[in-house]
PDB file of C-alpha atoms in Angstrom:
ATOM      1  CA  MET W 261      -6.869  -6.757   9.091  1.00 83.00           C
ATOM      2  CA  LEU W 262      -9.736  -5.452   7.019  1.00 93.00           C
ATOM      3  CA  PRO W 263     -10.426  -2.417   9.160  1.00 94.00           C
ATOM      4  CA  LEU W 264      -6.701  -1.445   9.035  1.00 95.00           C
ATOM      5  CA  LEU W 265      -6.561  -1.960   5.341  1.00 96.00           C
ATOM      6  CA  LEU W 266      -9.728   0.142   4.825  1.00 97.00           C
ATOM      7  CA  VAL W 267      -8.732   3.032   7.062  1.00 97.00           C
ATOM      8  CA  TYR W 268      -5.276   3.167   5.360  1.00 96.00           C
ATOM      9  CA  ILE W 269      -6.726   3.121   1.871  1.00 98.00           C
ATOM     10  CA  ALA W 270      -9.102   5.949   2.755  1.00 98.00           C
ATOM     11  CA  GLU W 271      -6.483   7.904   4.791  1.00 97.00           C
ATOM     12  CA  TYR W 272      -3.627   7.835   2.343  1.00 98.00           C
ATOM     13  CA  THR W 273      -6.068   8.434  -0.609  1.00 98.00           C
ATOM     14  CA  ILE W 274      -6.957  11.704   1.228  1.00 98.00           C
ATOM     15  CA  ASN W 275      -3.383  12.503   1.948  1.00 98.00           C
ATOM     16  CA  GLN W 276      -1.931  11.762  -1.500  1.00 97.00           C
ATOM     17  CA  GLY W 277      -4.848  12.295  -3.865  1.00 98.00           C
ATOM     18  CA  VAL W 278      -7.329  14.697  -2.343  1.00 98.00           C
ATOM     19  CA  ALA W 279      -5.459  17.043   0.119  1.00 98.00           C
ATOM     20  CA  PRO W 280      -3.233  18.620  -2.706  1.00 97.00           C
ATOM     21  CA  THR W 281      -6.551  19.849  -4.229  1.00 98.00           C
ATOM     22  CA  LEU W 282      -8.119  21.281  -1.008  1.00 98.00           C
ATOM     23  CA  LEU W 283      -7.213  24.780  -1.903  1.00 98.00           C
ATOM     24  CA  PHE W 284      -8.893  28.155  -1.259  1.00 97.00           C
ATOM     25  CA  PRO W 285      -8.306  31.686  -2.468  1.00 97.00           C
ATOM     26  CA  LEU W 286      -5.304  32.929  -0.679  1.00 97.00           C
ATOM     27  CA  PRO W 287      -6.947  36.024   0.954  1.00 97.00           C
ATOM     28  CA  GLN W 288      -9.395  33.652   2.639  1.00 96.00           C
ATOM     29  CA  THR W 289      -6.569  31.629   4.362  1.00 98.00           C
ATOM     30  CA  PRO W 290      -3.690  32.215   6.749  1.00 98.00           C
ATOM     31  CA  PHE W 291      -1.224  31.424   3.926  1.00 98.00           C
ATOM     32  CA  LYS W 292       0.761  33.573   1.480  1.00 97.00           C
ATOM     33  CA  HIS W 293       1.491  30.674  -0.956  1.00 97.00           C
ATOM     34  CA  TYR W 294      -0.508  27.772  -2.254  1.00 97.00           C
ATOM     35  CA  ARG W 295       2.428  25.421  -1.485  1.00 96.00           C
ATOM     36  CA  SER W 296       1.737  26.070   2.285  1.00 97.00           C
ATOM     37  CA  PHE W 297      -1.647  24.241   2.293  1.00 98.00           C
ATOM     38  CA  TYR W 298      -0.353  20.690   1.936  1.00 97.00           C
ATOM     39  CA  PRO W 299       2.457  20.791   4.592  1.00 98.00           C
ATOM     40  CA  THR W 300      -0.075  22.401   7.022  1.00 98.00           C
ATOM     41  CA  TYR W 301      -2.609  19.675   6.352  1.00 98.00           C
ATOM     42  CA  ASN W 302       0.102  17.009   6.887  1.00 98.00           C
ATOM     43  CA  ALA W 303       1.193  18.639  10.148  1.00 98.00           C
ATOM     44  CA  ILE W 304      -2.342  18.776  11.464  1.00 98.00           C
ATOM     45  CA  TYR W 305      -2.980  15.194  10.337  1.00 98.00           C
ATOM     46  CA  GLN W 306       0.236  13.968  12.139  1.00 98.00           C
ATOM     47  CA  VAL W 307      -0.821  15.699  15.418  1.00 98.00           C
ATOM     48  CA  GLY W 308      -4.084  13.727  15.228  1.00 98.00           C
ATOM     49  CA  VAL W 309      -2.280  10.527  14.565  1.00 98.00           C
ATOM     50  CA  PHE W 310       0.204  11.172  17.469  1.00 98.00           C
ATOM     51  CA  ILE W 311      -2.572  11.834  19.941  1.00 98.00           C
ATOM     52  CA  SER W 312      -4.613   8.690  18.931  1.00 97.00           C
ATOM     53  CA  ARG W 313      -1.653   6.366  18.823  1.00 96.00           C
ATOM     54  CA  SER W 314      -0.928   7.493  22.383  1.00 97.00           C
ATOM     55  CA  SER W 315      -4.508   6.758  23.571  1.00 95.00           C
ATOM     56  CA  THR W 316      -4.509   3.036  24.523  1.00 94.00           C
ATOM     57  CA  PRO W 317      -3.539   3.598  28.077  1.00 94.00           C
ATOM     58  CA  PHE W 318      -6.605   5.748  28.519  1.00 95.00           C
ATOM     59  CA  PHE W 319      -9.251   4.003  26.310  1.00 92.00           C
ATOM     60  CA  ARG W 320      -9.581   1.205  23.783  1.00 95.00           C
ATOM     61  CA  VAL W 321     -11.662   0.658  20.771  1.00 96.00           C
ATOM     62  CA  HIS W 322     -12.713  -2.893  20.058  1.00 95.00           C
ATOM     63  CA  ASN W 323     -15.086  -2.374  17.121  1.00 95.00           C
ATOM     64  CA  LEU W 324     -12.513  -1.254  14.523  1.00 96.00           C
ATOM     65  CA  TYR W 325     -14.982  -1.197  11.599  1.00 97.00           C
ATOM     66  CA  ALA W 326     -16.696   1.911  12.920  1.00 97.00           C
ATOM     67  CA  PRO W 327     -13.690   4.229  12.727  1.00 97.00           C
ATOM     68  CA  SER W 328     -12.746   2.642   9.351  1.00 97.00           C
ATOM     69  CA  PHE W 329     -16.157   3.467   7.886  1.00 98.00           C
ATOM     70  CA  LEU W 330     -15.885   7.012   9.374  1.00 98.00           C
ATOM     71  CA  GLN W 331     -12.520   7.402   7.629  1.00 98.00           C
ATOM     72  CA  MET W 332     -14.302   6.350   4.359  1.00 98.00           C
ATOM     73  CA  LEU W 333     -16.845   9.078   5.046  1.00 98.00           C
ATOM     74  CA  ASN W 334     -13.912  11.574   5.449  1.00 98.00           C
ATOM     75  CA  LEU W 335     -12.649  10.552   2.113  1.00 98.00           C
ATOM     76  CA  ALA W 336     -16.125  11.035   0.450  1.00 98.00           C
ATOM     77  CA  LEU W 337     -16.527  14.348   2.223  1.00 98.00           C
ATOM     78  CA  LEU W 338     -13.212  15.783   1.168  1.00 98.00           C
ATOM     79  CA  THR W 339     -13.468  14.406  -2.345  1.00 98.00           C
ATOM     80  CA  PHE W 340     -16.927  15.991  -2.824  1.00 98.00           C
ATOM     81  CA  HIS W 341     -15.524  19.258  -1.503  1.00 98.00           C
ATOM     82  CA  ALA W 342     -12.611  19.114  -3.978  1.00 98.00           C
ATOM     83  CA  LEU W 343     -15.289  18.617  -6.727  1.00 98.00           C
ATOM     84  CA  PHE W 344     -18.009  20.944  -5.546  1.00 98.00           C
ATOM     85  CA  ASP W 345     -16.339  23.493  -3.330  1.00 97.00           C
ATOM     86  CA  PHE W 346     -19.037  23.592  -0.626  1.00 98.00           C
ATOM     87  CA  ILE W 347     -16.935  23.885   2.651  1.00 98.00           C
ATOM     88  CA  PRO W 348     -16.749  27.631   3.273  1.00 97.00           C
ATOM     89  CA  HIS W 349     -13.634  27.951   5.376  1.00 97.00           C
ATOM     90  CA  ILE W 350     -10.239  26.209   5.532  1.00 98.00           C
ATOM     91  CA  TYR W 351     -10.516  25.908   9.175  1.00 98.00           C
ATOM     92  CA  ILE W 352     -13.284  23.287   8.753  1.00 98.00           C
ATOM     93  CA  ILE W 353     -10.800  21.408   6.571  1.00 98.00           C
ATOM     94  CA  PHE W 354      -8.262  21.618   9.383  1.00 98.00           C
ATOM     95  CA  VAL W 355     -10.752  19.983  11.696  1.00 98.00           C
ATOM     96  CA  VAL W 356     -11.557  17.241   9.272  1.00 98.00           C
ATOM     97  CA  VAL W 357      -7.917  16.561   8.589  1.00 98.00           C
ATOM     98  CA  PHE W 358      -7.202  16.389  12.340  1.00 98.00           C
ATOM     99  CA  TRP W 359     -10.171  13.970  12.659  1.00 98.00           C
ATOM    100  CA  GLU W 360      -8.739  11.976   9.814  1.00 98.00           C
ATOM    101  CA  GLY W 361      -5.449  11.635  11.702  1.00 98.00           C
ATOM    102  CA  LEU W 362      -7.329  10.681  14.949  1.00 98.00           C
ATOM    103  CA  LEU W 363      -9.246   7.922  13.204  1.00 98.00           C
ATOM    104  CA  GLY W 364      -6.209   6.450  11.399  1.00 97.00           C
ATOM    105  CA  GLY W 365      -4.044   6.409  14.452  1.00 97.00           C
ATOM    106  CA  LEU W 366      -6.900   4.911  16.473  1.00 97.00           C
ATOM    107  CA  VAL W 367      -7.472   1.995  14.178  1.00 97.00           C
ATOM    108  CA  TYR W 368      -3.710   1.430  13.873  1.00 96.00           C
ATOM    109  CA  VAL W 369      -2.902   1.293  17.594  1.00 96.00           C
ATOM    110  CA  ASN W 370      -6.106  -0.610  18.504  1.00 96.00           C
ATOM    111  CA  THR W 371      -5.623  -3.313  15.828  1.00 95.00           C
ATOM    112  CA  PHE W 372      -2.225  -4.191  17.214  1.00 93.00           C
ATOM    113  CA  ALA W 373      -3.488  -3.835  20.821  1.00 95.00           C
ATOM    114  CA  GLU W 374      -6.323  -6.296  20.018  1.00 94.00           C
ATOM    115  CA  ILE W 375      -3.843  -8.789  18.602  1.00 93.00           C
ATOM    116  CA  THR W 376      -1.654  -8.475  21.687  1.00 92.00           C
ATOM    117  CA  ASP W 377      -4.583  -9.035  24.001  1.00 94.00           C
ATOM    118  CA  ARG W 378      -6.559 -11.696  22.127  1.00 93.00           C
ATOM    119  CA  VAL W 379      -4.180 -13.800  20.121  1.00 93.00           C
ATOM    120  CA  PRO W 380      -2.442 -16.671  21.845  1.00 93.00           C
ATOM    121  CA  ARG W 381       1.187 -16.073  22.571  1.00 93.00           C
ATOM    122  CA  GLU W 382       2.464 -18.741  20.184  1.00 94.00           C
ATOM    123  CA  ASP W 383       0.586 -17.179  17.241  1.00 93.00           C
ATOM    124  CA  ARG W 384       0.976 -13.538  18.144  1.00 91.00           C
ATOM    125  CA  GLU W 385       4.301 -12.909  16.205  1.00 91.00           C
ATOM    126  CA  PHE W 386       2.881 -14.252  13.021  1.00 93.00           C
ATOM    127  CA  SER W 387      -0.402 -12.268  13.517  1.00 91.00           C
ATOM    128  CA  LEU W 388       1.451  -9.029  14.084  1.00 90.00           C
ATOM    129  CA  GLY W 389       3.561  -9.585  10.999  1.00 89.00           C
ATOM    130  CA  ALA W 390       0.571 -10.547   8.791  1.00 88.00           C
ATOM    131  CA  THR W 391      -1.425  -7.703   9.976  1.00 89.00           C
ATOM    132  CA  SER W 392       1.328  -5.153   9.234  1.00 88.00           C
ATOM    133  CA  VAL W 393       0.871  -6.109   5.577  1.00 91.00           C
ATOM    134  CA  SER W 394      -2.561  -4.320   5.813  1.00 89.00           C
ATOM    135  CA  ASP W 395      -1.130  -0.921   6.444  1.00 87.00           C
ATOM    136  CA  SER W 396       1.611  -1.257   3.809  1.00 93.00           C
ATOM    137  CA  GLY W 397      -0.835  -2.691   1.262  1.00 94.00           C
ATOM    138  CA  GLY W 398      -3.374   0.109   2.072  1.00 95.00           C
ATOM    139  CA  ILE W 399      -0.768   2.767   1.584  1.00 95.00           C
ATOM    140  CA  CYS W 400       0.312   1.154  -1.703  1.00 97.00           C
ATOM    141  CA  VAL W 401      -3.244   0.884  -3.116  1.00 98.00           C
ATOM    142  CA  ALA W 402      -3.930   4.513  -1.898  1.00 98.00           C
ATOM    143  CA  GLY W 403      -0.788   5.640  -3.765  1.00 97.00           C
ATOM    144  CA  PHE W 404      -2.049   4.309  -7.018  1.00 98.00           C
ATOM    145  CA  ILE W 405      -5.558   5.702  -6.502  1.00 98.00           C
ATOM    146  CA  GLY W 406      -4.160   9.018  -5.401  1.00 98.00           C
ATOM    147  CA  MET W 407      -1.938   9.406  -8.458  1.00 98.00           C
ATOM    148  CA  ALA W 408      -4.979   9.261 -10.668  1.00 98.00           C
ATOM    149  CA  LEU W 409      -7.351  11.001  -8.352  1.00 98.00           C
ATOM    150  CA  GLU W 410      -5.225  14.110  -7.856  1.00 98.00           C
ATOM    151  CA  VAL W 411      -4.894  14.642 -11.524  1.00 98.00           C
ATOM    152  CA  PHE W 412      -8.591  14.127 -12.072  1.00 98.00           C
ATOM    153  CA  LEU W 413      -9.525  16.523  -9.292  1.00 98.00           C
ATOM    154  CA  CYS W 414      -7.162  19.204 -10.441  1.00 98.00           C
ATOM    155  CA  ARG W 415      -8.386  19.004 -14.006  1.00 98.00           C
ATOM    156  CA  TRP W 416     -11.990  19.071 -12.798  1.00 98.00           C
ATOM    157  CA  GLN W 417     -11.297  22.276 -10.805  1.00 98.00           C
ATOM    158  CA  VAL W 418      -9.391  23.994 -13.585  1.00 98.00           C
ATOM    159  CA  ARG W 419     -12.378  23.361 -15.946  1.00 98.00           C
ATOM    160  CA  ARG W 420     -14.596  25.039 -13.414  1.00 97.00           C
ATOM    161  CA  GLY W 421     -12.509  28.161 -12.920  1.00 97.00           C
ATOM    162  CA  ARG W 422     -10.580  27.129  -9.879  1.00 96.00           C
ATOM    163  CA  ASP W 423      -6.948  26.843 -11.078  1.00 96.00           C
ATOM    164  CA  TYR W 424      -5.257  27.039  -7.716  1.00 96.00           C
ATOM    165  CA  CYS W 425      -3.859  23.499  -8.060  1.00 96.00           C
ATOM    166  CA  THR W 426      -1.844  24.688 -11.053  1.00 96.00           C
ATOM    167  CA  LYS W 427      -0.166  27.433  -8.976  1.00 91.00           C
ATOM    168  CA  LEU W 428       1.820  25.149  -6.634  1.00 79.00           C
TER     169      LEU W 428
END
C-alpha cells in the first residue's frame, strides 16, 4: 500500500500543484495561449498511464518501491524547474510528464496484480479494497499539497520576472 500511496502523492502533486506553473515563453513552444500547456501535459500524462496500465500481460514489476521513488524524483525535478527555470525546452517537460504517467500507471496496475497473485483468495477482496484507499488517500493529500504549492510556485515565479502563471 505504501508504494501506491507515495506514487499517487508525488504524481498528483505534480499534476495539481506543479504542472500549472511549468510554463515557457510562448514563442519557444508549439502553443498560442498559456492555457494550452496544462491540457497538453495532462494528455501526455494520460497516454503514459494508459500504456503502463496495459503492460501486465507483457511484463511485471515486483519491487514497487523503485518506481515510487522515481516518481518522487520527478516531483523534485519538476518543482526545482518551476523554481529555477533550468530545463531549456518544453519538449523535455513533455518527456518527463510522459515518464510520470508511465510510473504512476505501472505502480497502480502492478500493486493490484501482486495482490491478485500473492494474497490468498479468502483475503483478496479485503486486500483489494483496503489498498484502493491508498490511491484515493494519495490523491486527497496531493490535492491539499497542490493547492498551496501552486500558489507558492506562481508567486515565486512572478517575483523573479516570470509572470506566465498569471496569464492563464
